[in-house]
mmCIF file with all atom_site columns, C-alpha atoms in Angstrom:
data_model
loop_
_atom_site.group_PDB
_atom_site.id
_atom_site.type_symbol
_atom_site.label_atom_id
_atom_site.label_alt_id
_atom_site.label_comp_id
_atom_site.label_asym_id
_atom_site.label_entity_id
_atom_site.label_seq_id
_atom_site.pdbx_PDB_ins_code
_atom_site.Cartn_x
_atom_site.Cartn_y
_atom_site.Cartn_z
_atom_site.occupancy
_atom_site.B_iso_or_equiv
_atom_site.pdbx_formal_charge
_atom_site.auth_seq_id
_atom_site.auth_comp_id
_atom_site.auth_asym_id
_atom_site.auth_atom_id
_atom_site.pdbx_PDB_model_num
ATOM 1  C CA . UNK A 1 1  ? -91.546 186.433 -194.377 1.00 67.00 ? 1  UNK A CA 1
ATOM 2  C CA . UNK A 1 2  ? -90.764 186.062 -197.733 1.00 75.00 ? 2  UNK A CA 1
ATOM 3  C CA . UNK A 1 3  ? -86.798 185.661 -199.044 1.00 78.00 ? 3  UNK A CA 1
ATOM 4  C CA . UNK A 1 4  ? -85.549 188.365 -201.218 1.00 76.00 ? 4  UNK A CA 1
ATOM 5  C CA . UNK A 1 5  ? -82.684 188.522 -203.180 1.00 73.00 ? 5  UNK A CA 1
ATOM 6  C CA . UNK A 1 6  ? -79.988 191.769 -202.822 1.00 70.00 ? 6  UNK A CA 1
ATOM 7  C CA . UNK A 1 7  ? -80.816 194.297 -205.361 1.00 62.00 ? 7  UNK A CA 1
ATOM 8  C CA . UNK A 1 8  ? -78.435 193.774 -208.457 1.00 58.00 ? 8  UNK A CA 1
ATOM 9  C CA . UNK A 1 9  ? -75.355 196.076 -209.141 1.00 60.00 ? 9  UNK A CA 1
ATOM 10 C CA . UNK A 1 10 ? -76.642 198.778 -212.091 1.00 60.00 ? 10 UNK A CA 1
ATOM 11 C CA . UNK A 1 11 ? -75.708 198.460 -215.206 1.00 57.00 ? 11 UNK A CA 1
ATOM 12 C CA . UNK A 1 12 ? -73.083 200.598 -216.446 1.00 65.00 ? 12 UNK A CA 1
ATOM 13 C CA . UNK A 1 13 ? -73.793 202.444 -219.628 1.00 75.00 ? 13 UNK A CA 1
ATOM 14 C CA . UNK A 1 14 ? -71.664 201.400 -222.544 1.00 75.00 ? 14 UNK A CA 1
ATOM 15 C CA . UNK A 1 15 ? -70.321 205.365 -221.977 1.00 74.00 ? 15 UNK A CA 1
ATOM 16 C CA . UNK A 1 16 ? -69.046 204.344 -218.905 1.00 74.00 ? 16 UNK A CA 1
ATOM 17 C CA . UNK A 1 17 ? -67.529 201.008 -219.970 1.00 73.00 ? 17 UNK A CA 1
ATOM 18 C CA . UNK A 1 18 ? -65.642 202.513 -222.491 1.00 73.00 ? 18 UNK A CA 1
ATOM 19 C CA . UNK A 1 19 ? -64.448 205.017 -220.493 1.00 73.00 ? 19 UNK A CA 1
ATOM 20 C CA . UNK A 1 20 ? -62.867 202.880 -218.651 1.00 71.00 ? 20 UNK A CA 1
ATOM 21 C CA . UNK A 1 21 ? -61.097 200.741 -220.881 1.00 72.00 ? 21 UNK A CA 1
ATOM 22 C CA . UNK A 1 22 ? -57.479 200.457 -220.047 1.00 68.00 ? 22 UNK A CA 1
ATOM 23 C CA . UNK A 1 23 ? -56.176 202.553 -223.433 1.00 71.00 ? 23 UNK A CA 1
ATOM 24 C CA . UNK A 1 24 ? -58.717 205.244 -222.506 1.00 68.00 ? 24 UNK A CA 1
ATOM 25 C CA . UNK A 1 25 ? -57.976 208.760 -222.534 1.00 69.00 ? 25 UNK A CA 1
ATOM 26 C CA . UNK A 1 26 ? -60.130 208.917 -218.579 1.00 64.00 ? 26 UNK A CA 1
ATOM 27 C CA . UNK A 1 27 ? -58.048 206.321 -216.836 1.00 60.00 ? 27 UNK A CA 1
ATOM 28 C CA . UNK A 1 28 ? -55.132 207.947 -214.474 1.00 66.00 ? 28 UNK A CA 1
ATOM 29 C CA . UNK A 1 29 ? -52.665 206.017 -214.183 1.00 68.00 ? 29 UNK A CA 1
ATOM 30 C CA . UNK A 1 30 ? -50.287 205.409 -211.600 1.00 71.00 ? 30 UNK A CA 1
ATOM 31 C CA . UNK A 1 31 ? -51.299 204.543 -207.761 1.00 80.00 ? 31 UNK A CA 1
ATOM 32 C CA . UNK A 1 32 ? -53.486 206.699 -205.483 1.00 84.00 ? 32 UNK A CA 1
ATOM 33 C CA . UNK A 1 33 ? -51.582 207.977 -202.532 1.00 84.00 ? 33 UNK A CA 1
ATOM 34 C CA . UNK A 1 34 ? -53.013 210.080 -199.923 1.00 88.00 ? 34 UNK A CA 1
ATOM 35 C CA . UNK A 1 35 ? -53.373 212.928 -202.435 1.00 88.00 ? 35 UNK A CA 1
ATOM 36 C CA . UNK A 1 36 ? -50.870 212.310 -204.651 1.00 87.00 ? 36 UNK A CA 1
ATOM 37 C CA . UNK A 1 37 ? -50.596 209.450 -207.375 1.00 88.00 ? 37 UNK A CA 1
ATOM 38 C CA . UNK A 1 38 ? -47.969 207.967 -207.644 1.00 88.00 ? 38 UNK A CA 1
ATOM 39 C CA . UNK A 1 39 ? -45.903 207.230 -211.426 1.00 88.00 ? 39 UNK A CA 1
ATOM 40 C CA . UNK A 1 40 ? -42.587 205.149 -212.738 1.00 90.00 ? 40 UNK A CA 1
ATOM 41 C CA . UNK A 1 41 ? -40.071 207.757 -213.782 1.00 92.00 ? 41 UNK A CA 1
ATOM 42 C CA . UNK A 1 42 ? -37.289 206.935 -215.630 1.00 96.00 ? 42 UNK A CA 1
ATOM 43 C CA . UNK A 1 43 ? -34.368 208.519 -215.726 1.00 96.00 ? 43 UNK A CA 1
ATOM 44 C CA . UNK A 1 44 ? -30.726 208.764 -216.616 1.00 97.00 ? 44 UNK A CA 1
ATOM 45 C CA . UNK A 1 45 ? -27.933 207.663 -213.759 1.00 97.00 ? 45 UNK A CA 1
ATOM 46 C CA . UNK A 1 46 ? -25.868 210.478 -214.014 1.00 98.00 ? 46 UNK A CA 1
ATOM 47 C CA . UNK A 1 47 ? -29.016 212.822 -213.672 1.00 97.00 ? 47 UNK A CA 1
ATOM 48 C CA . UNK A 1 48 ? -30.393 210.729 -210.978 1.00 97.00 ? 48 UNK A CA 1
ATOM 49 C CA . UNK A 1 49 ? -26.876 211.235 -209.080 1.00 98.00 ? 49 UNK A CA 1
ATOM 50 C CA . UNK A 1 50 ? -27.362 215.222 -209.425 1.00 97.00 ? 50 UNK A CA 1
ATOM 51 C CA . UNK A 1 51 ? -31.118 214.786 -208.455 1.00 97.00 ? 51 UNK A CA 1
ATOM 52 C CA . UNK A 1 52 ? -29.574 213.138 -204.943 1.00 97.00 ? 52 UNK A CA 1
ATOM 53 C CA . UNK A 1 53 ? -27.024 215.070 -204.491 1.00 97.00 ? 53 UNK A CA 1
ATOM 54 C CA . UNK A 1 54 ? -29.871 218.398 -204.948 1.00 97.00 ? 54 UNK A CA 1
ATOM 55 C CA . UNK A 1 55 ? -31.702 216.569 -202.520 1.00 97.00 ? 55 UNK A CA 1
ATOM 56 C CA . UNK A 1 56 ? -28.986 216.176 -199.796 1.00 97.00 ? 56 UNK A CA 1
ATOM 57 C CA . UNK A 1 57 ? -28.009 219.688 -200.146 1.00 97.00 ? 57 UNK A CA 1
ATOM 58 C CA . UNK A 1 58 ? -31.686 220.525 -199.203 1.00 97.00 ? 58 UNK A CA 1
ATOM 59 C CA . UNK A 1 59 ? -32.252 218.357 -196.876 1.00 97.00 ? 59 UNK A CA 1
ATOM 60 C CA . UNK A 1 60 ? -35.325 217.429 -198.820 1.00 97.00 ? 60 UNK A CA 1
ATOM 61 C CA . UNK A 1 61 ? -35.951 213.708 -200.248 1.00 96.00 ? 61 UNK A CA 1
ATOM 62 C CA . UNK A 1 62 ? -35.392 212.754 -203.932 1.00 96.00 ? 62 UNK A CA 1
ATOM 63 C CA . UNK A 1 63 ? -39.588 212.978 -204.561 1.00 95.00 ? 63 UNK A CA 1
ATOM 64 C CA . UNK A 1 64 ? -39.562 216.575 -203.153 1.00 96.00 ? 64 UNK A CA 1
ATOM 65 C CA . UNK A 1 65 ? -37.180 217.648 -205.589 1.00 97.00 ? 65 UNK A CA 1
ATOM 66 C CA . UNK A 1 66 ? -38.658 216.321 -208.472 1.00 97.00 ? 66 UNK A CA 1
ATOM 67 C CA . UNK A 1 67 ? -42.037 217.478 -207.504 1.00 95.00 ? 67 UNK A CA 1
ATOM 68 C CA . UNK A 1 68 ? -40.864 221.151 -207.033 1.00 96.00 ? 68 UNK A CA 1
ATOM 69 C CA . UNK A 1 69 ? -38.561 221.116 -210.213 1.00 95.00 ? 69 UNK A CA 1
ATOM 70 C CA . UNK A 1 70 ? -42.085 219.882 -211.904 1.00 95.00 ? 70 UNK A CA 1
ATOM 71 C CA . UNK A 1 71 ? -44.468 222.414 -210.101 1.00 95.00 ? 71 UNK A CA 1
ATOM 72 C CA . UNK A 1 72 ? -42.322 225.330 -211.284 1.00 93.00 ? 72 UNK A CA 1
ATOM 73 C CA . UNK A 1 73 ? -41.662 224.395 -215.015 1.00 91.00 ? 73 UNK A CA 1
ATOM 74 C CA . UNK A 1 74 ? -45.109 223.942 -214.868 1.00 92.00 ? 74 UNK A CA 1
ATOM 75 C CA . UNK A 1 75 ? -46.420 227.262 -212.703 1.00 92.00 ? 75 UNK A CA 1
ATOM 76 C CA . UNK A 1 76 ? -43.438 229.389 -214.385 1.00 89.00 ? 76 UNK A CA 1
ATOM 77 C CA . UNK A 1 77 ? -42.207 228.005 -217.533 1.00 88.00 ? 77 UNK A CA 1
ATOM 78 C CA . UNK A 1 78 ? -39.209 226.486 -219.075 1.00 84.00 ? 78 UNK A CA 1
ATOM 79 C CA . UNK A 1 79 ? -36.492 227.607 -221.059 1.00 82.00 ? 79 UNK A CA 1
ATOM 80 C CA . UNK A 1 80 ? -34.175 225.588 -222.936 1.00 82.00 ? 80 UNK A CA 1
ATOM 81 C CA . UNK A 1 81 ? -31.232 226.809 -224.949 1.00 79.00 ? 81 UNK A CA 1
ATOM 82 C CA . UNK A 1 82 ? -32.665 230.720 -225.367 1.00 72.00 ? 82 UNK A CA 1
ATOM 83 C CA . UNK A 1 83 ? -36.392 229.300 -226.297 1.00 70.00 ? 83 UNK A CA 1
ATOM 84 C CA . UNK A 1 84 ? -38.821 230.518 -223.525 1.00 69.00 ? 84 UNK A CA 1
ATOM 85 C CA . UNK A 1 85 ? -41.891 228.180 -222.843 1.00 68.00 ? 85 UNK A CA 1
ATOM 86 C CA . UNK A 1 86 ? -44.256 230.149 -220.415 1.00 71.00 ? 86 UNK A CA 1
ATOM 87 C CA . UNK A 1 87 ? -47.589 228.246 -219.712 1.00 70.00 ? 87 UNK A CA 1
ATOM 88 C CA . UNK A 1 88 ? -50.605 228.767 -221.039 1.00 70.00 ? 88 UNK A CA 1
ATOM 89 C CA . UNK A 1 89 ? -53.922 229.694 -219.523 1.00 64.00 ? 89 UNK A CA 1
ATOM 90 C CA . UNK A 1 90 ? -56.145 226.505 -220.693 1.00 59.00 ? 90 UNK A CA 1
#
C-alpha cells in the first residue's frame, strides 16, 4: 500500500481572485443570516426615536419596520418634496 498525499485545493483563476478582493464590486457585504444579510445602518436619534415609536405602534420590531419602509420605496417608489421616483424595470 503505497502513501498518497490529499489531492491539492485548485487553483483559483486570477478572475476569481480578483473578484474577490475586498474593494470589489462582487463582494456583499454585511453578515449572512438565515436569508437575510445583515448591514450597519446609521441613523439620526431623533429619527431612530420615530422608527421605535412606528414600531411599538405595530407591534412589529425596529428591523421590520425598516425592512418594509425599504421594500416599498423600493417595489413602489419614492417621492420627496413633489418629485416622484417610481422604479425602474432593470
Amino acid at each position: 500500500m503505497t502513501i498518497t498525499k490529499k489531492p491539492s485545493k485548485v487553483a483559483r483563476t486570477a478572475a476569481e481572485f480578483i473578484a474577490g478582493a475586498p474593494d470589489s464590486e462582487n463582494v456583499r457585504r454585511g453578515v449572512l443570516k438565515g436569508k437575510k444579510r445583515q448591514i450597519t445602518l446609521t441613523i439620526m436619534p431623533e429619527l431612530l426615536e420615530k422608527v421605535d415609536a412606528l414600531a411599538r405602534k405595530l407591534g412589529q420590531s425596529r428591523a421590520a419596520v425598516i425592512n418594509m419602509a425599504v421594500y416599498r420605496i423600493v417595489e413602489h417608489g419614492l417621492s420627496i418634496e413633489g418629485l416622484d421616483r417610481r422604479p425602474t424595470a432593470d
